[in-house]
Coordinates of C-alpha atoms and ligand atoms in Angstrom, one line a residue:
M278 CA 3.8 23.7 -8.4
Q279 CA 5.8 22.6 -5.4
P280 CA 4.2 19.3 -4.4
D281 CA 3.4 18.5 -0.7
T282 CA 5.4 15.3 -0.8
D283 CA 7.7 13.3 -3.0
V284 CA 5.6 10.1 -3.2
L285 CA 2.1 9.4 -2.0
V286 CA 1.7 5.7 -1.4
V287 CA -1.9 4.6 -1.4
G288 CA -2.6 1.3 0.5
A289 CA -0.7 0.0 3.5
G290 CA -0.7 -3.7 2.4
P291 CA 2.6 -5.6 1.9
T292 CA 3.2 -3.9 -1.5
G293 CA 2.7 -0.3 -0.3
L294 CA 4.6 -0.8 2.9
T295 CA 7.6 -2.3 1.0
T296 CA 7.6 0.6 -1.4
A297 CA 7.4 3.1 1.4
I298 CA 10.3 1.4 3.3
E299 CA 12.4 1.4 0.2
L300 CA 11.8 5.1 -0.3
A301 CA 12.2 6.1 3.3
R302 CA 15.5 4.2 3.6
R303 CA 16.7 6.5 0.9
G304 CA 15.5 9.7 2.6
I305 CA 12.7 10.3 0.1
G306 CA 9.6 12.1 1.4
V307 CA 6.7 9.7 1.7
R308 CA 3.1 10.1 2.6
M309 CA 1.1 6.9 3.1
V310 CA -2.6 6.5 3.5
D311 CA -4.9 3.5 4.0
K312 CA -8.6 3.6 4.2
V313 CA -9.0 1.1 7.0
M314 CA -7.3 0.5 10.4
P315 CA -4.9 -2.5 10.6
R316 CA -6.7 -5.8 10.1
P317 CA -6.8 -8.2 13.1
Y318 CA -4.8 -11.4 13.1
A319 CA -7.9 -13.4 12.6
E320 CA -8.7 -11.8 9.3
S321 CA -5.4 -12.1 7.7
R322 CA -5.2 -13.1 4.0
A323 CA -1.7 -14.2 2.9
E324 CA 0.2 -16.4 5.2
G325 CA 3.3 -17.5 3.4
L326 CA 6.6 -15.6 2.8
H327 CA 8.9 -17.1 0.2
A328 CA 12.7 -17.1 0.3
K329 CA 12.9 -14.1 -2.1
S330 CA 10.8 -12.0 0.2
L331 CA 12.8 -13.2 3.1
E332 CA 16.0 -12.0 1.4
I333 CA 14.3 -8.6 0.8
F334 CA 13.2 -8.4 4.4
E335 CA 16.7 -9.2 5.5
R336 CA 18.1 -6.2 3.6
Q337 CA 15.3 -4.0 5.0
G338 CA 16.0 -5.1 8.6
L339 CA 12.7 -7.1 9.0
L340 CA 14.0 -10.7 9.0
A341 CA 14.6 -11.1 12.7
P342 CA 11.0 -10.3 13.9
V343 CA 9.6 -12.3 11.0
L344 CA 11.6 -15.4 12.0
E345 CA 10.8 -14.8 15.7
Q346 CA 7.1 -14.7 15.1
G347 CA 6.6 -16.9 12.1
R348 CA 6.8 -20.7 11.6
V349 CA 9.5 -22.0 9.3
L350 CA 8.3 -24.4 6.6
A351 CA 10.8 -26.7 4.9
G352 CA 8.4 -27.4 2.0
F353 CA 5.0 -28.9 1.1
A354 CA 3.6 -32.4 1.4
F355 CA 1.1 -33.6 -1.3
R356 CA -1.6 -36.2 -0.8
S357 CA -4.3 -37.5 -3.0
G358 CA -6.8 -40.4 -2.8
G359 CA -5.5 -41.4 0.6
R360 CA -2.0 -41.7 -0.6
R361 CA 1.1 -39.6 -0.2
L362 CA 2.2 -38.2 -3.5
G363 CA 5.5 -36.8 -2.3
E364 CA 7.1 -33.6 -1.0
L365 CA 8.3 -30.5 -2.5
S366 CA 11.3 -29.3 -0.5
A367 CA 12.5 -25.7 -0.5
G368 CA 16.0 -26.9 0.4
G369 CA 17.3 -26.7 -3.2
L370 CA 16.6 -23.0 -3.6
D371 CA 19.8 -21.0 -4.2
S372 CA 19.2 -18.8 -1.2
P373 CA 20.5 -18.5 2.4
H374 CA 16.9 -18.7 3.3
A375 CA 15.8 -21.9 1.5
Y376 CA 12.5 -22.2 3.3
A377 CA 9.2 -20.4 3.6
V378 CA 7.8 -18.7 6.7
L379 CA 4.2 -18.9 7.7
L380 CA 3.1 -15.7 9.3
P381 CA -0.3 -14.0 8.9
Q382 CA -0.3 -11.0 6.6
S383 CA -1.6 -8.8 9.5
E384 CA 1.6 -9.6 11.4
I385 CA 3.8 -9.0 8.4
E386 CA 2.2 -5.6 7.9
R387 CA 2.6 -4.8 11.6
I388 CA 6.3 -5.5 11.4
Q389 CA 6.6 -3.4 8.3
I390 CA 4.7 -0.5 9.9
E391 CA 7.0 -0.6 12.9
R392 CA 10.1 -0.4 10.6
L393 CA 8.5 2.4 8.6
A394 CA 7.9 4.3 11.8
E395 CA 11.6 3.9 12.7
L396 CA 12.3 5.5 9.3
G397 CA 10.1 8.4 10.2
V398 CA 6.9 7.6 8.3
D399 CA 3.5 6.9 9.9
V400 CA 0.6 5.4 8.0
Q401 CA -2.3 7.8 8.0
R402 CA -5.5 5.9 8.5
P403 CA -8.4 5.7 8.1
V404 CA -7.8 7.9 5.1
E405 CA -9.2 7.0 1.8
L406 CA -8.1 8.2 -1.6
V407 CA -11.4 9.1 -3.3
H408 CA -10.0 10.2 -6.7
M409 CA -6.9 11.6 -8.2
Q410 CA -5.7 13.4 -11.3
Q411 CA -2.3 14.3 -12.8
E412 CA -1.6 17.9 -13.5
G413 CA 1.3 20.3 -13.8
G414 CA 4.1 17.8 -13.1
A415 CA 2.4 16.4 -10.1
V416 CA -0.4 14.2 -8.9
R417 CA -3.3 15.7 -7.0
A418 CA -5.1 13.3 -4.7
H419 CA -8.4 13.9 -3.0
L420 CA -8.6 12.2 0.5
L421 CA -11.4 11.5 2.8
A422 CA -10.5 10.9 6.5
G423 CA -12.5 8.7 8.9
D424 CA -13.8 11.7 10.6
G425 CA -15.4 12.9 7.4
N426 CA -12.8 15.6 6.6
H427 CA -11.8 16.0 3.0
S428 CA -8.3 17.2 2.0
E429 CA -6.0 17.3 -0.9
V430 CA -2.4 16.3 -1.3
T431 CA 0.0 16.8 -4.2
A432 CA 2.9 14.5 -4.8
R433 CA 5.6 14.2 -7.4
Y434 CA 4.6 10.5 -7.9
L435 CA 1.9 8.3 -6.7
V436 CA 2.2 4.5 -6.1
A437 CA -1.1 2.7 -6.3
A438 CA -0.8 -0.2 -3.9
D439 CA -4.5 -0.1 -3.2
G440 CA -5.3 -3.7 -3.9
G441 CA -7.5 -5.6 -6.4
H442 CA -10.3 -3.0 -6.4
S443 CA -7.8 -0.1 -6.9
V444 CA -9.5 3.3 -7.0
V445 CA -6.4 4.7 -8.6
R446 CA -6.7 2.2 -11.5
K447 CA -10.3 3.0 -11.9
S448 CA -9.7 6.8 -11.7
L449 CA -7.3 6.4 -14.6
G450 CA -9.7 4.2 -16.6
I451 CA -7.1 1.4 -16.8
P452 CA -8.5 -1.9 -18.0
F453 CA -8.0 -4.9 -15.7
S454 CA -8.4 -7.7 -18.2
G455 CA -8.8 -11.3 -17.4
H456 CA -11.4 -13.8 -16.3
A457 CA -12.9 -15.5 -13.3
L458 CA -11.1 -18.7 -12.3
Q459 CA -12.5 -20.6 -9.3
G460 CA -14.4 -20.5 -6.0
A461 CA -12.3 -20.3 -2.8
Y462 CA -13.1 -20.8 0.8
V463 CA -10.7 -19.9 3.6
M464 CA -11.0 -20.4 7.3
D465 CA -8.9 -20.1 10.5
A466 CA -9.9 -23.0 12.7
V467 CA -9.4 -25.1 15.7
A468 CA -9.7 -28.6 14.2
D469 CA -9.0 -32.3 14.7
F470 CA -7.4 -34.5 12.0
A471 CA -7.4 -38.2 11.6
A472 CA -3.7 -37.7 10.8
E473 CA -2.2 -34.5 12.1
P474 CA -0.6 -32.5 9.2
P475 CA 3.2 -32.1 9.7
P476 CA 3.9 -28.8 11.5
D477 CA 6.9 -27.9 9.4
R478 CA 5.2 -28.5 6.0
G479 CA 2.3 -27.0 4.2
T480 CA -0.1 -29.9 3.3
F481 CA -1.9 -30.0 -0.1
I482 CA -4.7 -32.5 -0.5
L483 CA -5.6 -32.9 -4.2
G484 CA -9.2 -34.2 -4.4
R485 CA -11.4 -34.8 -7.4
G486 CA -12.6 -31.4 -8.5
G487 CA -10.7 -29.3 -6.1
F488 CA -7.8 -28.9 -3.7
L489 CA -7.3 -28.1 0.0
V490 CA -4.3 -26.5 1.7
V491 CA -3.6 -26.8 5.4
G492 CA -1.0 -24.9 7.4
H493 CA -0.3 -24.6 11.1
R494 CA -0.5 -20.9 12.2
P495 CA 1.9 -19.6 14.8
D496 CA -1.0 -19.2 17.3
G497 CA -1.8 -22.9 17.1
T498 CA -4.9 -22.6 14.9
Y499 CA -5.0 -24.0 11.4
R500 CA -5.4 -22.0 8.1
I501 CA -7.4 -24.2 5.8
A502 CA -8.1 -23.0 2.2
L503 CA -10.2 -24.8 -0.4
S504 CA -10.4 -24.2 -4.1
L505 CA -13.3 -25.5 -6.2
P506 CA -14.0 -25.0 -9.9
A507 CA -17.1 -23.0 -9.2
H508 CA -19.0 -21.5 -6.3
D509 CA -20.6 -24.2 -4.2
Q510 CA -24.4 -23.7 -4.0
R511 CA -24.4 -25.0 -0.4
I512 CA -22.6 -21.8 0.8
S513 CA -25.1 -19.0 1.3
A514 CA -22.9 -16.0 2.2
D515 CA -19.4 -14.6 2.0
R516 CA -18.7 -15.5 5.6
P517 CA -19.6 -19.2 5.7
T518 CA -20.6 -20.9 8.9
R519 CA -18.7 -23.7 10.6
D520 CA -21.3 -26.2 9.5
E521 CA -21.2 -25.1 5.8
L522 CA -17.5 -25.3 5.8
Q523 CA -17.6 -28.8 7.4
M524 CA -19.8 -29.9 4.5
L525 CA -17.1 -28.8 2.0
L526 CA -14.4 -30.4 4.0
D527 CA -16.3 -33.7 4.1
D528 CA -15.8 -33.8 0.3
F529 CA -12.1 -34.3 1.1
P530 CA -12.3 -37.4 3.3
E531 CA -8.6 -37.9 3.1
M532 CA -7.7 -36.2 6.4
E533 CA -11.1 -36.5 8.2
I534 CA -11.0 -32.9 9.3
R535 CA -13.5 -32.1 12.1
L536 CA -13.9 -28.3 12.7
R537 CA -14.3 -27.5 16.3
S538 CA -14.6 -23.8 15.9
I539 CA -13.7 -21.1 13.3
S540 CA -12.4 -17.7 14.2
W541 CA -12.7 -16.3 10.6
S542 CA -14.0 -17.5 7.3
S543 CA -14.4 -16.1 3.8
A544 CA -15.9 -17.3 0.6
F545 CA -14.9 -15.5 -2.6
F546 CA -14.3 -15.9 -6.3
I547 CA -10.7 -15.9 -7.6
S548 CA -10.0 -14.1 -10.9
S549 CA -7.0 -13.8 -13.0
R550 CA -6.5 -10.2 -14.2
A551 CA -3.7 -7.8 -15.0
V552 CA -3.2 -4.3 -16.3
D553 CA -1.4 -3.8 -19.6
R554 CA 0.9 -1.0 -18.3
L555 CA 2.3 -0.4 -14.8
R556 CA 3.3 3.2 -15.4
H557 CA 0.9 6.0 -16.3
G558 CA 2.8 9.2 -16.2
R559 CA 3.5 9.9 -12.6
V560 CA 1.4 7.0 -11.3
F561 CA 2.8 3.5 -10.8
L562 CA 0.6 0.4 -10.2
A563 CA 2.0 -2.3 -8.0
G564 CA 0.9 -5.5 -6.3
D565 CA -2.8 -6.6 -6.4
A566 CA -3.7 -3.2 -8.0
A567 CA -1.9 -4.4 -11.1
H568 CA -2.3 -8.2 -11.0
I569 CA -4.5 -10.8 -9.3
H570 CA -4.4 -14.5 -10.0
S571 CA -4.8 -18.0 -8.7
P572 CA -3.4 -18.6 -5.2
V573 CA -1.4 -21.6 -6.4
G574 CA 2.1 -21.2 -5.0
G575 CA 1.1 -18.4 -2.6
Q576 CA 2.5 -15.8 -5.0
G577 CA 0.3 -12.7 -4.7
M578 CA 1.8 -10.9 -1.7
N579 CA 5.3 -12.1 -2.6
T580 CA 5.1 -10.7 -6.1
G581 CA 3.8 -7.4 -4.8
I582 CA 6.8 -7.2 -2.5
Q583 CA 9.1 -7.8 -5.5
D584 CA 7.2 -5.2 -7.6
A585 CA 7.8 -2.7 -4.8
V586 CA 11.5 -3.4 -4.6
N587 CA 12.0 -3.1 -8.3
L588 CA 10.2 0.3 -8.2
G589 CA 11.6 1.8 -5.0
W590 CA 15.2 2.4 -5.9
K591 CA 14.3 3.7 -9.4
L592 CA 11.8 6.2 -8.0
A593 CA 14.3 7.3 -5.4
I594 CA 17.0 8.1 -8.0
A595 CA 14.5 9.8 -10.2
I596 CA 13.4 12.0 -7.3
Q597 CA 16.9 12.8 -6.0
A598 CA 17.9 13.7 -9.6
R599 CA 14.6 15.3 -10.6
G600 CA 14.4 13.1 -13.7
G601 CA 15.0 9.6 -14.9
E602 CA 12.2 8.9 -17.3
R603 CA 13.9 5.9 -18.9
L604 CA 14.8 4.5 -15.6
L605 CA 11.2 4.8 -14.4
D606 CA 10.0 3.2 -17.7
S607 CA 12.2 0.2 -16.9
Y608 CA 9.8 -0.7 -14.0
D609 CA 7.1 -1.4 -16.6
A610 CA 9.5 -3.1 -19.0
E611 CA 10.9 -5.4 -16.4
R612 CA 7.9 -6.3 -14.2
L613 CA 5.2 -6.6 -16.8
P614 CA 6.7 -9.7 -18.6
I615 CA 7.1 -11.3 -15.1
I616 CA 3.5 -10.5 -14.3
R617 CA 2.3 -11.9 -17.6
R618 CA 4.2 -15.1 -17.0
L619 CA 2.8 -15.3 -13.5
I620 CA -0.7 -15.0 -14.7
A621 CA -0.2 -17.6 -17.4
S622 CA 1.6 -20.1 -15.1
T623 CA -0.8 -19.9 -12.2
T624 CA -3.8 -20.3 -14.6
T625 CA -2.2 -23.3 -16.3
S626 CA -1.1 -25.0 -13.1
T627 CA -4.5 -24.4 -11.4
K628 CA -6.5 -26.2 -14.0
P629 CA -5.2 -29.7 -13.4
L630 CA -5.8 -29.2 -9.6
L631 CA -9.5 -28.7 -10.3
W632 CA -9.9 -31.8 -12.6
H633 CA -12.7 -34.2 -11.8
N634 CA -12.2 -36.9 -14.4
P635 CA -10.6 -39.9 -12.6
V636 CA -8.4 -40.8 -15.5
A637 CA -7.1 -37.3 -15.7
V638 CA -6.6 -37.1 -12.0
A639 CA -4.6 -40.3 -12.0
A640 CA -2.4 -39.0 -14.8
R641 CA -1.8 -35.7 -13.0
N642 CA -0.9 -37.6 -9.8
S643 CA 1.6 -39.8 -11.6
L644 CA 3.2 -36.7 -13.1
L645 CA 3.4 -35.0 -9.7
R646 CA 4.9 -38.1 -8.1
L647 CA 7.6 -38.1 -10.7
V648 CA 8.4 -34.4 -10.3
M649 CA 8.6 -34.8 -6.6
R650 CA 11.1 -37.7 -6.9
L651 CA 13.5 -35.6 -9.0
P652 CA 15.3 -32.9 -7.0
P653 CA 16.2 -30.8 -10.0
L654 CA 12.6 -30.7 -11.1
Q655 CA 11.5 -29.9 -7.6
T656 CA 13.9 -27.0 -7.5
A657 CA 12.8 -25.7 -10.9
L658 CA 9.2 -25.8 -9.7
F659 CA 10.1 -24.0 -6.5
D660 CA 12.2 -21.5 -8.3
S661 CA 9.2 -20.7 -10.6
F662 CA 6.8 -19.8 -7.8
T663 CA 9.2 -18.2 -5.3
G664 CA 10.7 -15.6 -7.7
F665 CA 14.0 -17.2 -8.3
S666 CA 13.4 -17.8 -11.9
V667 CA 12.9 -14.0 -12.5
R668 CA 15.3 -12.6 -15.1
Y669 CA 15.0 -9.0 -16.3
R670 CA 15.6 -9.5 -19.9
S671 CA 14.0 -6.4 -21.3
G672 CA 14.4 -2.7 -20.5
A673 CA 17.1 -0.2 -21.1
F674 CA 19.1 -1.0 -17.9
V675 CA 20.1 -4.6 -18.6
A676 CA 21.2 -3.9 -22.1
A677 CA 25.0 -4.7 -22.1
K678 CA 24.3 -8.5 -21.9
R679 CA 27.1 -10.9 -22.8
H680 CA 30.0 -8.5 -22.9
A681 CA 33.2 -10.5 -23.3
M682 CA 32.2 -13.3 -20.9
G683 CA 30.0 -15.4 -23.1
S684 CA 27.3 -17.0 -21.0
R685 CA 29.6 -17.9 -18.0
G686 CA 28.7 -16.3 -14.7
P687 CA 25.4 -14.5 -14.0
L688 CA 24.2 -12.2 -16.7
P689 CA 22.9 -8.7 -16.4
G690 CA 19.3 -8.9 -15.4
E691 CA 19.9 -12.1 -13.4
I692 CA 20.0 -12.5 -9.6
A693 CA 23.4 -11.7 -8.1
P694 CA 24.2 -14.9 -6.3
E695 CA 25.7 -15.4 -2.9
A696 CA 28.5 -18.0 -2.4
D697 CA 27.3 -21.6 -2.2
R698 CA 25.9 -22.5 1.2
G699 CA 28.6 -22.4 3.8
G700 CA 30.5 -19.7 2.0
R701 CA 30.8 -16.1 3.1
R702 CA 27.6 -14.1 2.6
W703 CA 28.5 -11.0 0.7
Y704 CA 24.9 -9.7 1.0
L705 CA 25.5 -9.3 4.7
L706 CA 28.0 -6.5 3.9
W707 CA 25.2 -4.7 2.1
G708 CA 23.8 -3.6 5.4
D709 CA 21.9 -0.3 5.3
D710 CA 23.7 0.8 2.1
T711 CA 21.0 1.4 -0.5
R712 CA 23.4 2.0 -3.5
H713 CA 24.5 -0.3 -6.3
Q714 CA 27.3 -2.6 -5.0
L715 CA 30.3 -3.2 -7.2
L716 CA 31.9 -6.6 -6.6
I717 CA 35.6 -6.3 -7.6
F718 CA 37.3 -9.6 -8.1
G719 CA 41.0 -9.2 -8.5
D720 CA 44.3 -9.2 -6.7
P721 CA 45.8 -5.9 -5.5
S722 CA 47.0 -4.1 -8.6
A723 CA 46.9 -0.8 -10.4
A724 CA 43.9 -2.2 -12.4
R725 CA 42.0 -2.9 -9.2
D726 CA 42.8 0.5 -7.9
R727 CA 41.4 2.0 -11.1
A728 CA 38.2 0.1 -10.6
L729 CA 38.0 1.4 -7.1
A730 CA 38.7 4.9 -8.3
W731 CA 35.9 4.6 -10.9
A732 CA 33.5 3.5 -8.1
Q733 CA 34.6 6.4 -6.0
Q734 CA 33.8 8.8 -8.8
H735 CA 30.3 7.4 -8.9
C736 CA 29.9 7.0 -5.2
E737 CA 26.5 8.6 -5.4
L738 CA 25.3 5.4 -7.0
V739 CA 28.0 2.8 -6.4
R740 CA 29.7 1.3 -3.4
P741 CA 32.7 -1.0 -4.1
I742 CA 33.2 -4.3 -2.4
V743 CA 36.5 -6.0 -2.9
V744 CA 36.4 -9.8 -3.0
A745 CA 39.7 -10.9 -1.5
V746 CA 41.3 -14.2 -0.6
Q747 CA 42.6 -12.7 2.6
S748 CA 42.6 -9.3 4.3
L749 CA 45.0 -8.0 6.9
A750 CA 42.7 -5.4 8.2
D751 CA 39.0 -5.8 9.3
D752 CA 37.8 -3.8 6.3
P753 CA 34.0 -3.3 6.0
D754 CA 34.3 -3.1 2.3
V755 CA 36.1 -6.4 1.8
V756 CA 34.4 -9.8 1.5
L757 CA 36.7 -12.7 2.2
D758 CA 36.5 -15.6 -0.2
P759 CA 39.2 -17.9 1.0
T760 CA 37.8 -21.1 -0.7
G761 CA 37.1 -19.3 -4.0
A762 CA 33.4 -20.2 -3.7
L763 CA 32.3 -16.7 -4.7
R764 CA 34.8 -16.5 -7.5
R765 CA 33.4 -19.8 -8.9
R766 CA 29.8 -18.5 -8.7
Y767 CA 30.8 -15.5 -10.7
A768 CA 33.0 -17.5 -13.2
V769 CA 36.0 -15.3 -12.4
T770 CA 39.2 -16.0 -14.4
S771 CA 42.8 -14.9 -13.8
S772 CA 42.0 -11.5 -15.2
G773 CA 39.5 -10.8 -12.5
A774 CA 36.0 -9.5 -13.0
L775 CA 33.7 -6.7 -12.1
Y776 CA 30.0 -7.2 -11.3
L777 CA 27.8 -4.2 -10.6
V778 CA 24.7 -5.3 -8.6
R779 CA 21.6 -3.2 -8.5
P780 CA 20.0 -2.2 -5.2
D781 CA 17.3 -4.9 -5.8
G782 CA 19.9 -7.6 -6.0
Y783 CA 20.0 -8.1 -9.8
I784 CA 23.2 -7.8 -12.0
A785 CA 23.3 -4.4 -13.6
A786 CA 26.4 -4.8 -15.7
R787 CA 29.6 -6.9 -15.7
S788 CA 33.1 -7.0 -17.1
S789 CA 35.4 -10.0 -17.5
A790 CA 38.5 -8.0 -16.6
V791 CA 39.1 -6.0 -13.5
D792 CA 40.6 -3.2 -15.6
D793 CA 37.7 -2.8 -17.9
V794 CA 35.0 -0.6 -16.4
G795 CA 33.5 0.0 -19.9
P796 CA 30.2 -1.9 -19.5
L797 CA 29.7 -0.5 -16.0
A798 CA 30.3 3.0 -17.2
T799 CA 27.7 2.5 -20.0
Y800 CA 25.1 1.4 -17.5
V801 CA 25.8 4.3 -15.0
D802 CA 25.9 6.8 -17.9
A803 CA 22.5 5.5 -19.0
I804 CA 21.1 6.2 -15.5
L805 CA 22.8 9.6 -15.2
S806 CA 21.9 10.7 -18.7
S807 CA 18.4 9.4 -18.1
T808 CA 18.1 11.8 -15.1
G809 CA 19.7 14.6 -17.1
V810 CA 21.1 16.2 -13.9
R811 CA 24.7 16.7 -12.9
W812 CA 25.4 14.9 -9.7
E813 CA 27.3 17.0 -7.4
R814 CA 27.8 16.2 -3.7
A815 CA 28.5 18.5 -0.9
T816 CA 29.3 17.5 2.6
R817 CA 27.6 19.5 5.3
R818 CA 27.0 19.2 9.0
S819 CA 23.4 18.9 10.2
P820 CA 22.5 21.9 12.4
A821 CA 20.2 19.6 14.4
N822 CA 22.5 17.0 15.6
G823 CA 25.9 17.7 14.2
R824 CA 25.9 14.4 12.1
T825 CA 27.6 14.6 8.8
F826 CA 25.3 14.2 5.8
T827 CA 25.7 14.4 2.1
G828 CA 23.3 16.1 -0.2
R829 CA 23.2 17.4 -3.7
S830 CA 24.8 20.8 -4.0
N831 CA 22.3 21.8 -6.6
D832 CA 19.4 20.8 -4.4
S833 CA 17.5 24.0 -3.8
S834 CA 14.9 22.3 -1.6
G835 CA 17.2 22.3 1.4
S836 CA 16.5 18.5 1.7
P837 CA 19.3 17.0 3.7
G838 CA 19.7 14.0 1.4
R839 CA 20.8 10.7 2.8
F840 CA 22.8 10.5 6.0
A841 CA 26.2 9.3 5.4
N842 CA 26.8 5.8 6.7
S843 CA 30.1 4.1 7.1
A844 CA 30.2 3.2 3.4
T845 CA 29.6 6.7 2.2
R846 CA 32.1 8.1 4.6
R847 CA 34.6 5.8 3.3
W848 CA 33.9 6.4 -0.4
R849 CA 32.6 9.9 -0.2
C850 CA 32.8 11.7 -3.6
R851 CA 35.2 14.4 -4.0
P852 CA 33.1 17.6 -4.4
T853 CA 33.2 18.7 -8.0
Ligands
FAD185 C1 -7.5 -15.8 1.6 C2 -6.3 -15.3 0.9 C3 -5.1 -16.0 1.1 C4 -3.9 -15.6 0.5 N1 -2.7 -16.2 0.7 C5 -1.6 -15.8 0.1 C6 -0.3 -16.4 0.4 O1 -0.2 -17.3 1.2 N2 0.8 -15.9 -0.2 C7 0.7 -14.8 -1.0 O2 1.8 -14.4 -1.5 N3 -0.4 -14.2 -1.3 C8 -1.6 -14.7 -0.8 N4 -2.8 -14.0 -1.0 C9 -2.8 -12.9 -1.8 C10 -2.4 -11.7 -1.0 O3 -3.2 -11.5 0.1 C11 -2.4 -10.4 -1.9 O4 -1.7 -10.7 -3.1 C12 -1.7 -9.3 -1.1 O5 -2.5 -8.9 0.0 C13 -1.5 -8.1 -2.1 O6 -0.9 -7.0 -1.3 P1 -1.1 -5.5 -1.8 O7 -0.4 -4.7 -0.8 O8 -0.8 -5.4 -3.2 O9 -2.7 -5.3 -1.6 P2 -3.6 -5.4 -0.4 O10 -3.1 -6.4 0.6 O11 -5.0 -5.7 -0.9 O12 -3.6 -4.0 0.3 C14 -4.2 -2.9 -0.3 C15 -4.4 -1.9 0.8 O13 -5.0 -0.7 0.2 C16 -6.0 -0.2 1.0 N5 -6.8 0.6 0.1 C17 -7.7 0.2 -0.8 N6 -8.3 1.2 -1.5 C18 -7.8 2.3 -0.9 C19 -8.1 3.7 -1.0 N7 -9.0 4.1 -2.0 N8 -7.5 4.6 -0.2 C20 -6.7 4.2 0.7 N9 -6.4 2.9 0.9 C21 -6.9 2.0 0.2 C22 -6.6 -1.4 1.6 O14 -7.3 -1.0 2.8 C23 -5.4 -2.3 1.8 O15 -4.9 -2.1 3.1 C24 -3.9 -14.5 -0.4 C25 -5.2 -13.8 -0.6 C26 -6.3 -14.2 0.0 C27 -7.6 -13.5 -0.2

């Protein structure tokens, strides 16, 4: 069966949109449906983008509008019992974006939708996936449009980003195991405070038997969220009134919040649940469809975005090469342990925030005060809920671990770092290039040329970037490192080094000598043998606009492949 599209993405939330952008950037055919029209600003759910998501958005070309429309937060202030406990600052994060951005999810989605449209994909809505099945090497989805029309679409793969109540998950009979955690109440309000919360910080009030989070929204209203151990009997409906919410806020006398008006409110129960597999044949679960948990640390949306980025490039390679089972399996192998850890850590860290016993509350507050006084502990805590502690330790594609370099420098499966702050940002060279990037550390030599030649042989997957002390020409594939900051980050010695970085920013493989491409070749061979297809490139000219594009010479679909950008022009493969 010739499917109608490469990938059907179900659900245009942050996870589905990130997946679709990752695929569309690589020229993969995407169809995207959502059962509702875009949500209004006032009904937005998530508000906080963490540094890891900001880095992803930067690579996808979304950072500028996010910064323009959002509010930058330097960290979080904690108060309890009328006293300041301390602050958690994002400043220690190992990121060029060591802050968070407060922007309603509705606006984040709008920015993503605009980017997706630029890439040629429109979200079809309101179109609901009613059920689906896998058959004959494809997925068949049954869709119901808002006008009552039923239709079917077939796709090579389906990404289920259809949220916590995922129909896809239910269609496949996949268990969503876990338990109910706590009651939650959220409101967007115009309010007065005895002491105005700082505009550049999120404010946490830890009460007895619950906690409260306040943030300034970009439109001047406040987002106030409360968590209580159980549903409060005084609240009658899932859209609480201003008076009902005021009663709840009065239990947190700390800030003397007086609600003047509310534009949106919601009462719901938070559960902690996850699937036990993310891949089911040709179907991949991502974001809330695969995991939901306590809102502590604002990790739901941010984790979904990271799921999508892990999946996107793998799916693209598998589709371009019509194969790649092991590569696709690595989505499950890499993300599932992260999700399990997330569920465990959010559940564990939520419990003390709901304590009622005054002795326990005092002990918790003392511990928090201590953590917030010690910058390394602050950073470790921030790392853990912003995705910076993520290491992909399992899966076939981070296998060649400590090859010849001991534990010095970043290991395969770890985040590929930038230079220390103030140093040159090699990520900026990444630009629109969606391939693996090979960082070549070494002086001009025959060995370095061999590494370049190896990259050129694999230019379908790999783009070389030379890290040089100085460069005479303005070369787009050279990153200057005059102070040695980048070499130090990568623990490079006099024999040079090679670091192959995956499209999602994690180290794929590394070698402690510039003339030893062995570990890199093992990794690339694993991908190529996983796809089982010979990669051959042909250079043709588009009849439509005369632009040069590169495509697979064995691609019978007539698909044009990815348009050549400056990097592929420079490192175009020799036709085989
Ligand atoms: C009040 C609140 C505050 C939150 N704050 C934060 C925060 O600050 N930071 C954070 O990281 N997370 C936060 N979260 C969690 C965050 O909102 C979710 O984790 C995030 O929305 C998950 O994104 P998603 O794309 O996976 O799913 P969703 O955003 O739920 O998107 C799923 C999409 O699928 C569509 N859909 C569903 N079923 C179908 C179907 N059958 N056919 C077609 N389309 C379908 C839906 O219409 C929806 O658009 C918050 C959640 C809540 C409730």
